[in-house]
Short mmCIF file of C-alpha atoms and ligand atoms in Angstrom, two decimals:
data_model
loop_
_atom_site.label_atom_id
_atom_site.label_comp_id
_atom_site.label_asym_id
_atom_site.label_seq_id
_atom_site.Cartn_x
_atom_site.Cartn_y
_atom_site.Cartn_z
CA MET A 222 119.40 -36.69 50.92
CA LEU A 223 121.55 -33.73 49.51
CA LEU A 224 124.08 -34.19 46.93
CA GLY A 225 126.23 -31.27 46.32
CA ILE A 226 128.16 -30.24 43.18
CA LEU A 227 131.12 -27.78 44.04
CA LYS A 228 133.10 -25.41 41.84
CA GLU A 229 136.42 -26.88 41.65
CA THR A 230 139.41 -24.71 43.44
CA ALA A 231 142.48 -26.42 41.93
CA PRO A 232 144.52 -23.83 39.84
CA GLY A 233 143.80 -24.33 36.18
CA GLU A 234 140.80 -26.87 36.73
CA THR A 235 138.18 -26.49 34.56
CA ARG A 236 136.24 -29.95 34.80
CA VAL A 237 133.16 -30.38 36.83
CA ALA A 238 132.16 -33.68 38.63
CA LEU A 239 128.45 -33.72 37.17
CA LEU A 240 126.76 -32.19 34.50
CA PRO A 241 123.15 -31.11 33.97
CA GLU A 242 122.63 -34.28 31.68
CA SER A 243 123.89 -36.47 34.48
CA LEU A 244 121.38 -35.44 37.10
CA LYS A 245 118.07 -37.34 35.63
CA SER A 246 118.25 -40.53 37.21
CA LEU A 247 119.45 -39.04 40.60
CA LEU A 248 116.62 -36.50 40.77
CA ALA A 249 114.06 -39.46 39.73
CA GLN A 250 115.24 -41.23 43.19
CA GLY A 251 114.19 -38.15 45.26
CA ILE A 252 117.69 -36.90 46.02
CA GLN A 253 118.19 -33.07 46.12
CA ILE A 254 120.93 -31.35 44.01
CA THR A 255 122.44 -28.19 44.85
CA VAL A 256 125.23 -26.91 42.60
CA GLU A 257 127.52 -24.15 43.56
CA SER A 258 127.24 -21.12 41.22
CA GLY A 259 129.59 -21.49 38.41
CA ALA A 260 130.50 -24.99 38.84
CA GLY A 261 130.15 -25.86 35.32
CA ILE A 262 130.74 -22.56 33.36
CA ALA A 263 134.21 -23.75 31.95
CA SER A 264 132.79 -27.22 30.58
CA GLY A 265 129.86 -25.32 29.04
CA ALA A 266 127.33 -26.02 31.73
CA TYR A 267 125.78 -22.53 33.13
CA ASP A 268 123.86 -22.29 36.18
CA GLN A 269 120.65 -21.97 34.17
CA ALA A 270 121.19 -25.40 32.50
CA TYR A 271 121.52 -27.04 36.03
CA THR A 272 118.42 -25.13 37.33
CA GLU A 273 116.52 -26.49 34.24
CA ALA A 274 117.57 -30.04 34.86
CA GLY A 275 115.98 -29.60 38.46
CA ALA A 276 118.82 -28.63 40.38
CA THR A 277 119.11 -25.58 42.88
CA VAL A 278 121.83 -23.33 42.39
CA THR A 279 123.62 -21.41 45.45
CA THR A 280 126.56 -19.15 45.99
CA ASP A 281 126.92 -20.13 49.57
CA ARG A 282 129.78 -22.64 49.18
CA ALA A 283 130.11 -23.25 53.17
CA SER A 284 126.59 -24.18 53.84
CA LEU A 285 126.76 -26.65 50.81
CA LEU A 286 129.82 -27.97 52.45
CA ALA A 287 128.24 -28.23 55.67
CA THR A 288 125.00 -29.98 54.68
CA ALA A 289 125.63 -31.96 51.45
CA ASP A 290 125.54 -35.99 52.15
CA LEU A 291 127.17 -36.76 49.03
CA LEU A 292 129.90 -34.83 47.26
CA PRO A 293 131.05 -36.12 43.81
CA LEU A 294 134.62 -33.80 43.10
CA VAL A 295 137.13 -33.79 40.53
CA ASN A 296 139.96 -32.94 42.84
CA ALA A 297 140.05 -33.23 46.69
CA SER A 298 139.26 -29.76 48.11
CA GLY A 299 141.48 -28.20 50.75
CA ALA A 300 141.73 -28.58 54.51
CA ALA A 301 139.37 -25.65 55.19
CA ASP A 302 136.67 -27.15 53.13
CA GLN A 303 137.27 -30.63 54.58
CA ALA A 304 136.81 -29.12 58.04
CA SER A 305 133.33 -28.08 57.28
CA LEU A 306 132.07 -31.24 55.92
CA LYS A 307 128.95 -32.76 57.22
CA PRO A 308 130.23 -35.78 59.59
CA GLY A 309 129.21 -38.93 57.78
CA ALA A 310 129.26 -37.28 54.24
CA VAL A 311 130.55 -39.47 51.25
CA VAL A 312 133.01 -37.69 49.02
CA ILE A 313 134.26 -39.26 45.87
CA GLY A 314 136.82 -37.94 43.47
CA PHE A 315 140.54 -37.95 42.36
CA LEU A 316 141.74 -37.85 46.16
CA LYS A 317 145.38 -38.66 45.27
CA PRO A 318 145.36 -40.85 48.38
CA LEU A 319 148.59 -42.69 47.72
CA ASP A 320 150.47 -39.26 46.37
CA ALA A 321 149.18 -36.74 49.19
CA PRO A 322 147.47 -38.77 52.00
CA HIS A 323 148.08 -36.47 54.90
CA ALA A 324 146.29 -33.79 52.69
CA LEU A 325 143.00 -36.01 53.38
CA ALA A 326 143.58 -36.12 57.38
CA THR A 327 140.82 -33.48 58.13
CA ALA A 328 138.34 -35.26 55.94
CA ILE A 329 139.26 -38.83 57.46
CA ALA A 330 138.94 -37.30 60.93
CA ARG A 331 135.68 -35.52 60.47
CA PRO A 332 134.74 -38.50 59.93
CA THR A 333 133.89 -38.80 56.39
CA THR A 334 133.78 -41.76 53.88
CA LEU A 335 136.18 -41.04 51.06
CA PHE A 336 136.16 -42.96 47.79
CA SER A 337 139.19 -42.24 45.26
CA MET A 338 138.47 -42.69 41.59
CA GLU A 339 142.13 -43.38 41.17
CA LEU A 340 141.54 -46.83 43.22
CA VAL A 341 138.60 -48.16 41.39
CA PRO A 342 139.70 -51.78 40.69
CA ARG A 343 140.19 -52.19 36.91
CA ILE A 344 138.20 -55.11 36.56
CA SER A 345 135.56 -55.78 33.78
CA ARG A 346 132.83 -54.99 35.81
CA ALA A 347 134.34 -51.44 37.19
CA GLN A 348 135.17 -50.60 33.44
CA SER A 349 132.41 -47.97 33.31
CA MET A 350 133.69 -46.23 36.29
CA ASP A 351 137.47 -46.26 35.05
CA ALA A 352 138.07 -42.56 35.46
CA LEU A 353 141.74 -42.95 35.05
CA SER A 354 141.24 -44.60 31.53
CA SER A 355 138.85 -41.83 30.53
CA MET A 356 141.30 -39.09 31.32
CA ALA A 357 144.25 -41.00 29.91
CA THR A 358 142.24 -41.12 26.52
CA VAL A 359 141.60 -37.17 26.57
CA SER A 360 145.43 -36.81 27.47
CA GLY A 361 146.78 -39.01 24.83
CA TYR A 362 144.66 -37.03 22.11
CA LYS A 363 145.43 -33.67 23.39
CA ALA A 364 149.22 -34.31 23.70
CA VAL A 365 149.28 -35.18 19.93
CA ILE A 366 147.06 -32.14 19.10
CA ALA A 367 149.48 -29.98 21.37
CA ALA A 368 152.64 -31.31 19.69
CA ALA A 369 151.12 -30.77 16.27
CA ASP A 370 150.41 -27.27 17.06
CA ARG A 371 153.65 -26.46 18.35
CA LEU A 372 155.71 -28.37 15.40
CA PRO A 373 156.92 -26.09 12.76
CA ARG A 374 156.09 -29.07 10.24
CA LEU A 375 152.80 -30.51 8.80
CA PHE A 376 151.76 -33.92 10.16
CA PRO A 377 150.53 -35.56 6.65
CA MET A 378 152.29 -36.37 3.67
CA LEU A 379 151.10 -33.72 0.85
CA MET A 380 151.83 -34.19 -2.60
CA THR A 381 151.41 -30.78 -4.27
CA ALA A 382 152.41 -29.07 -7.34
CA ALA A 383 154.97 -27.23 -5.40
CA GLY A 384 156.56 -30.57 -4.45
CA THR A 385 156.00 -33.50 -1.87
CA ILE A 386 155.99 -32.96 1.80
CA PRO A 387 156.94 -35.81 3.82
CA PRO A 388 154.87 -36.98 6.84
CA ALA A 389 155.75 -36.07 10.34
CA ARG A 390 157.30 -38.94 12.33
CA VAL A 391 155.87 -39.51 15.60
CA PHE A 392 157.38 -41.94 18.44
CA VAL A 393 154.90 -42.86 21.17
CA ILE A 394 156.78 -44.35 24.37
CA GLY A 395 154.26 -46.36 26.68
CA ALA A 396 151.49 -48.07 24.78
CA GLY A 397 148.76 -48.06 27.43
CA VAL A 398 145.52 -46.17 27.41
CA ALA A 399 147.14 -42.73 26.60
CA GLY A 400 149.71 -44.12 24.34
CA LEU A 401 147.23 -45.97 22.05
CA GLN A 402 145.13 -42.68 21.79
CA ALA A 403 148.07 -40.63 21.09
CA ILE A 404 148.92 -43.41 18.06
CA ALA A 405 145.40 -43.22 16.78
CA THR A 406 145.56 -39.67 16.83
CA ALA A 407 148.67 -39.10 15.26
CA ARG A 408 147.79 -41.67 12.41
CA ARG A 409 144.41 -39.84 11.87
CA LEU A 410 146.54 -36.45 11.28
CA GLY A 411 148.54 -38.78 8.75
CA ALA A 412 151.97 -39.08 10.66
CA VAL A 413 154.00 -42.27 10.41
CA VAL A 414 154.01 -43.45 13.84
CA GLU A 415 156.55 -45.84 15.94
CA ALA A 416 155.71 -46.93 19.35
CA TYR A 417 157.60 -48.62 22.15
CA ASP A 418 156.34 -50.51 25.24
CA VAL A 419 157.96 -53.03 27.64
CA ARG A 420 154.87 -55.16 27.52
CA ALA A 421 155.01 -57.43 24.56
CA ALA A 422 151.36 -57.57 24.61
CA ALA A 423 151.16 -54.14 23.55
CA GLY A 424 152.74 -54.94 20.30
CA GLU A 425 149.52 -56.49 18.70
CA GLN A 426 147.53 -53.23 19.57
CA VAL A 427 149.82 -50.74 18.00
CA ARG A 428 150.19 -52.83 15.11
CA SER A 429 146.40 -52.64 14.67
CA LEU A 430 146.48 -48.97 14.79
CA GLY A 431 149.01 -48.80 11.75
CA ALA A 432 152.15 -48.17 13.90
CA LYS A 433 155.26 -49.85 13.94
CA PHE A 434 156.06 -51.68 17.20
CA LEU A 435 159.71 -51.36 18.39
CA ASP A 436 160.79 -54.60 20.22
CA VAL A 437 163.61 -54.46 22.94
CA ASP A 438 165.25 -57.70 23.89
CA LEU A 439 165.39 -57.36 27.70
CA GLY A 440 167.46 -60.53 28.05
CA GLY A 441 164.53 -62.75 29.43
CA ILE A 442 163.24 -60.26 32.06
CA SER A 443 159.50 -60.40 32.42
CA ALA A 444 158.25 -56.90 32.03
CA GLU A 445 154.46 -57.62 32.81
CA GLY A 446 153.24 -56.68 36.29
CA GLY A 447 149.64 -57.47 37.47
CA GLY A 448 146.56 -56.31 35.82
CA GLY A 449 147.87 -55.71 32.62
CA TYR A 450 150.39 -52.86 34.04
CA ALA A 451 154.19 -53.09 33.58
CA ALA A 452 156.41 -54.07 36.41
CA GLU A 453 159.30 -51.78 37.48
CA LEU A 454 162.43 -52.73 35.62
CA THR A 455 166.26 -53.07 36.66
CA GLU A 456 168.46 -50.36 35.38
CA GLU A 457 170.12 -52.85 32.78
CA ALA A 458 166.68 -53.52 31.52
CA LEU A 459 165.59 -49.78 31.53
CA ASP A 460 169.24 -48.94 29.80
CA ARG A 461 168.10 -51.22 26.81
CA GLY A 462 164.80 -49.10 26.31
CA ARG A 463 166.85 -45.91 26.58
CA ASP A 464 169.19 -46.96 23.96
CA LEU A 465 166.37 -47.57 21.82
CA ILE A 466 164.82 -44.39 22.78
CA THR A 467 167.80 -42.27 21.55
CA ARG A 468 168.25 -44.09 18.40
CA THR A 469 164.56 -43.32 17.49
CA ALA A 470 164.57 -39.74 18.88
CA ALA A 471 167.16 -39.01 16.03
CA HIS A 472 164.54 -39.38 13.42
CA SER A 473 161.46 -38.34 15.30
CA ASP A 474 159.65 -35.02 14.94
CA VAL A 475 157.58 -35.77 17.92
CA ILE A 476 157.50 -37.86 20.80
CA VAL A 477 154.70 -38.61 23.12
CA THR A 478 155.85 -40.41 26.33
CA THR A 479 153.57 -42.02 28.59
CA ALA A 480 155.28 -44.75 30.41
CA GLN A 481 154.17 -45.36 34.06
CA VAL A 482 154.44 -47.96 36.55
CA PRO A 483 151.74 -47.90 39.09
CA GLY A 484 152.64 -46.65 42.59
CA ARG A 485 156.18 -45.70 41.59
CA PRO A 486 157.86 -42.60 40.14
CA ALA A 487 157.55 -42.77 36.11
CA PRO A 488 160.76 -44.59 34.79
CA ARG A 489 163.38 -42.06 33.59
CA LEU A 490 163.67 -43.16 29.96
CA ILE A 491 164.79 -40.32 27.90
CA ARG A 492 168.30 -39.18 28.27
CA ARG A 493 169.54 -35.69 27.60
CA ALA A 494 171.19 -37.45 24.79
CA ALA A 495 168.15 -38.22 23.05
CA ILE A 496 166.79 -34.64 22.99
CA GLU A 497 170.07 -33.44 21.82
CA ALA A 498 169.66 -36.09 18.80
CA MET A 499 166.37 -34.39 17.82
CA ARG A 500 166.20 -31.76 15.11
CA PRO A 501 165.52 -28.18 16.34
CA GLY A 502 161.73 -27.49 16.22
CA SER A 503 160.88 -31.14 17.22
CA VAL A 504 158.39 -31.64 20.31
CA LEU A 505 158.55 -33.83 23.17
CA VAL A 506 155.06 -34.17 25.29
CA ASP A 507 155.98 -35.78 28.70
CA LEU A 508 152.53 -37.00 29.87
CA ALA A 509 154.26 -38.83 32.79
CA ALA A 510 155.13 -35.27 34.46
CA PRO A 511 152.61 -35.75 37.25
CA ALA A 512 154.60 -38.82 38.41
CA GLY A 513 157.88 -36.84 37.63
CA GLY A 514 158.32 -37.43 33.97
CA ASN A 515 160.00 -39.93 31.46
CA CYS A 516 162.68 -37.49 30.60
CA GLU A 517 165.73 -36.72 32.75
CA LEU A 518 165.05 -32.87 31.52
CA THR A 519 161.55 -32.70 32.29
CA GLN A 520 160.56 -29.96 34.85
CA PRO A 521 156.83 -30.99 35.61
CA GLY A 522 154.15 -28.22 34.63
CA VAL A 523 157.15 -26.10 33.05
CA GLU A 524 157.62 -25.66 29.21
CA GLN A 525 161.39 -25.66 27.99
CA ASN A 526 163.10 -24.96 24.84
CA ILE A 527 166.28 -27.27 24.85
CA ASN A 528 168.48 -26.30 21.90
CA GLY A 529 165.34 -25.88 19.71
CA VAL A 530 163.72 -28.91 20.90
CA VAL A 531 160.34 -28.02 22.89
CA LEU A 532 159.56 -29.98 25.88
CA LEU A 533 156.29 -29.71 27.33
CA ALA A 534 155.27 -31.29 30.62
CA PRO A 535 151.46 -30.76 31.38
CA LEU A 536 150.17 -31.77 34.70
CA ASN A 537 146.38 -31.79 33.54
CA LEU A 538 145.72 -31.93 30.07
CA PRO A 539 142.12 -33.24 30.71
CA ALA A 540 141.50 -29.78 31.97
CA GLU A 541 142.35 -28.18 28.46
CA VAL A 542 139.41 -30.32 27.00
CA PRO A 543 136.78 -29.51 29.80
CA VAL A 544 133.48 -30.48 27.81
CA HIS A 545 134.32 -34.01 26.68
CA ALA A 546 136.56 -34.59 29.93
CA SER A 547 133.76 -33.51 32.17
CA GLN A 548 131.26 -35.52 30.17
CA LEU A 549 133.48 -38.80 30.51
CA TYR A 550 134.10 -38.12 34.15
CA ALA A 551 130.42 -37.31 35.00
CA ARG A 552 129.62 -40.98 33.54
CA ASN A 553 132.14 -42.69 35.40
CA ILE A 554 131.07 -40.89 38.78
CA LEU A 555 127.41 -41.73 37.78
CA ASN A 556 128.09 -45.54 37.44
CA PHE A 557 130.00 -45.22 40.72
CA LEU A 558 127.16 -43.63 42.56
CA ALA A 559 124.83 -46.31 41.40
CA LEU A 560 126.97 -48.50 43.66
CA ILE A 561 126.11 -46.60 46.64
CA VAL A 562 123.03 -45.11 46.25
CA ARG A 563 119.68 -47.20 46.58
CA LYS A 564 116.28 -45.48 46.09
CA GLY A 565 117.80 -42.20 47.24
CA GLU A 566 119.28 -43.18 50.11
CA LEU A 567 123.14 -43.84 50.67
CA SER A 568 123.85 -47.59 51.12
CA VAL A 569 127.75 -48.12 51.40
CA ASP A 570 128.58 -52.05 51.30
CA LEU A 571 132.05 -52.28 51.98
CA SER A 572 132.15 -55.93 51.12
CA ASP A 573 131.45 -54.80 47.44
CA GLU A 574 135.10 -55.57 45.64
CA VAL A 575 134.84 -52.21 43.82
CA LEU A 576 133.70 -49.90 46.90
CA ALA A 577 136.40 -51.82 49.15
CA GLY A 578 139.08 -51.11 46.51
CA ALA A 579 138.15 -47.35 46.19
CA CYS A 580 137.64 -46.72 49.70
CA VAL A 581 140.46 -44.64 51.28
CA ALA A 582 138.86 -43.92 54.74
CA HIS A 583 135.30 -44.77 56.52
CA ASN A 584 134.05 -44.08 60.04
CA GLY A 585 137.34 -42.03 60.96
CA SER A 586 140.04 -44.26 60.04
CA PRO A 587 141.81 -45.16 56.70
CA VAL A 588 140.30 -48.18 55.03
CA ASN A 589 142.94 -48.54 52.26
CA PRO A 590 145.92 -50.54 54.09
CA ARG A 591 148.62 -48.39 51.73
CA VAL A 592 147.10 -45.27 52.77
CA ALA A 593 146.80 -46.38 56.40
CA LYS A 594 150.70 -47.19 56.19
CA LEU A 595 151.50 -43.97 54.59
CA LEU A 596 149.66 -41.84 57.35
CA GLU A 597 151.09 -43.97 60.05
CA ALA A 598 154.55 -43.39 58.59
CA ALA A 599 153.81 -39.54 58.59
CA THR A 600 152.98 -39.71 62.16
CA THR A 601 155.66 -41.66 63.59
CA SER A 602 158.35 -39.87 61.76
P1 NAD B 285 149.93 -46.92 32.81
O1 NAD B 285 149.73 -45.40 32.60
O2 NAD B 285 150.35 -47.37 34.26
O3 NAD B 285 151.40 -47.04 31.84
C1 NAD B 285 151.23 -46.67 30.67
C2 NAD B 285 152.17 -47.50 29.75
O4 NAD B 285 153.68 -47.54 30.15
C3 NAD B 285 151.97 -49.17 30.07
O5 NAD B 285 151.54 -49.57 28.73
C4 NAD B 285 153.50 -49.70 30.39
O6 NAD B 285 153.40 -51.12 29.99
C5 NAD B 285 154.27 -48.75 29.88
N1 NAD B 285 155.52 -48.82 30.56
C6 NAD B 285 155.73 -48.75 31.83
N2 NAD B 285 157.10 -48.76 32.08
C7 NAD B 285 157.76 -48.61 30.75
C8 NAD B 285 159.29 -48.90 30.26
N3 NAD B 285 160.08 -48.70 30.98
N4 NAD B 285 159.44 -48.58 28.93
C9 NAD B 285 158.52 -48.45 28.23
N5 NAD B 285 157.03 -48.50 28.39
C10 NAD B 285 156.92 -48.70 29.79
O7 NAD B 285 149.24 -48.09 32.18
P2 NAD B 285 147.60 -47.86 31.72
O8 NAD B 285 147.79 -47.21 30.15
O9 NAD B 285 146.58 -47.25 32.59
O10 NAD B 285 147.31 -49.15 31.43
C11 NAD B 285 148.19 -50.30 31.17
C12 NAD B 285 147.44 -51.67 30.77
O11 NAD B 285 146.13 -51.78 31.60
C13 NAD B 285 147.08 -51.70 29.59
O12 NAD B 285 147.25 -52.98 29.09
C14 NAD B 285 145.36 -51.67 29.54
O13 NAD B 285 144.71 -52.32 28.52
C15 NAD B 285 145.21 -52.14 30.81
N6 NAD B 285 144.13 -51.68 31.49
C16 NAD B 285 142.85 -52.54 31.51
C17 NAD B 285 141.85 -52.09 32.28
C18 NAD B 285 140.52 -52.82 32.90
O14 NAD B 285 140.67 -54.09 32.55
N7 NAD B 285 139.40 -52.47 33.14
C19 NAD B 285 141.47 -50.59 32.27
C20 NAD B 285 142.47 -49.80 31.78
C21 NAD B 285 143.78 -50.23 31.30
#
């Protein structure tokens, strides 16, 4: 069996799906591994390191696509790549099956078996494959570092002979995986941190990191969706959060906002008035930008200066920390591969709950019912 590691082609992507250190257990099973030249450079993994680990390096992307039985990726590759895939190949990555299912149509028809890392069920057994959490952890950290870098103030309180500098005040909205890492990072830098989440359960975790949890009375509405996620709120309930956010923004130097509801556009929580209430020089990092953003002024991927307030809306922060983002992602991929590779051969058992949940398409048809519905809607409209 041949496993291929491709150089990612999405603009600004620096991560790689597997690092040289990931290959040992795969090679030990007799799997051949071929790496596209340059695939790991941005993550500090040079071609030579892959060769030394036992892989072959090629510059011939087309023949790698045509011969690989197994292709772990970071992002889905384009239609031209998909058209060259070996029929029956297994492709795994952040395939965006719910955001852009039609972009996978060529690979589905080839046919190939597609697994999406976004769809890996968040159950205990699959925690080691939870690439969304891995990347959210990196994003939460990097958002605070980016904000600290842009802020014209210091984060920690300093008591010097020249006087005392007060600590920066950081407000984190959404205390899920990214938000909690943002809180921890801001606390480590010495900031005073407040956080808000609709899920009351997040309060204890926020407080355990030394931050203050801001509660909103939602008038008895349950904000808990399934699986630890938030539910989509009514406009009235959202408004209560928006009011709290506007009040808190006025004394915050930095806002990191991460609020998301799975499968829905990000809730619009930050009004223009909240930005206008912030001091010039303050920084807002909207980590929900890939889902449209939490701030009504956010333009995904665009940096703005609104009356002196810097609004960052990054689309791929993990790519700015490629070494560790790739390391975490590669471990998630390796753990996933352990479910579909037995003794060096592909063995895909779709009765396995994790594989069934993550499978987008198999044998030429979509397996995931939500993807099937989206594709059907696109062909009938
Ligand atoms: P996410 O990215 O979907 O959302 C981020 C946060 O935004 C969540 O905490 C959510 O409650 C919050 N939010 C949504 N709407 C909001 C609103 N209107 N106002 C304020 N906040 C709002 O979530 P996530 O970070 O991926 O994970 C969320 C939960 O899932 C956490 O409880 C986490 O512990 C749990 N989780 C479980 C597993 C597992 O069991 N394997 C893995 C990862 C995460």
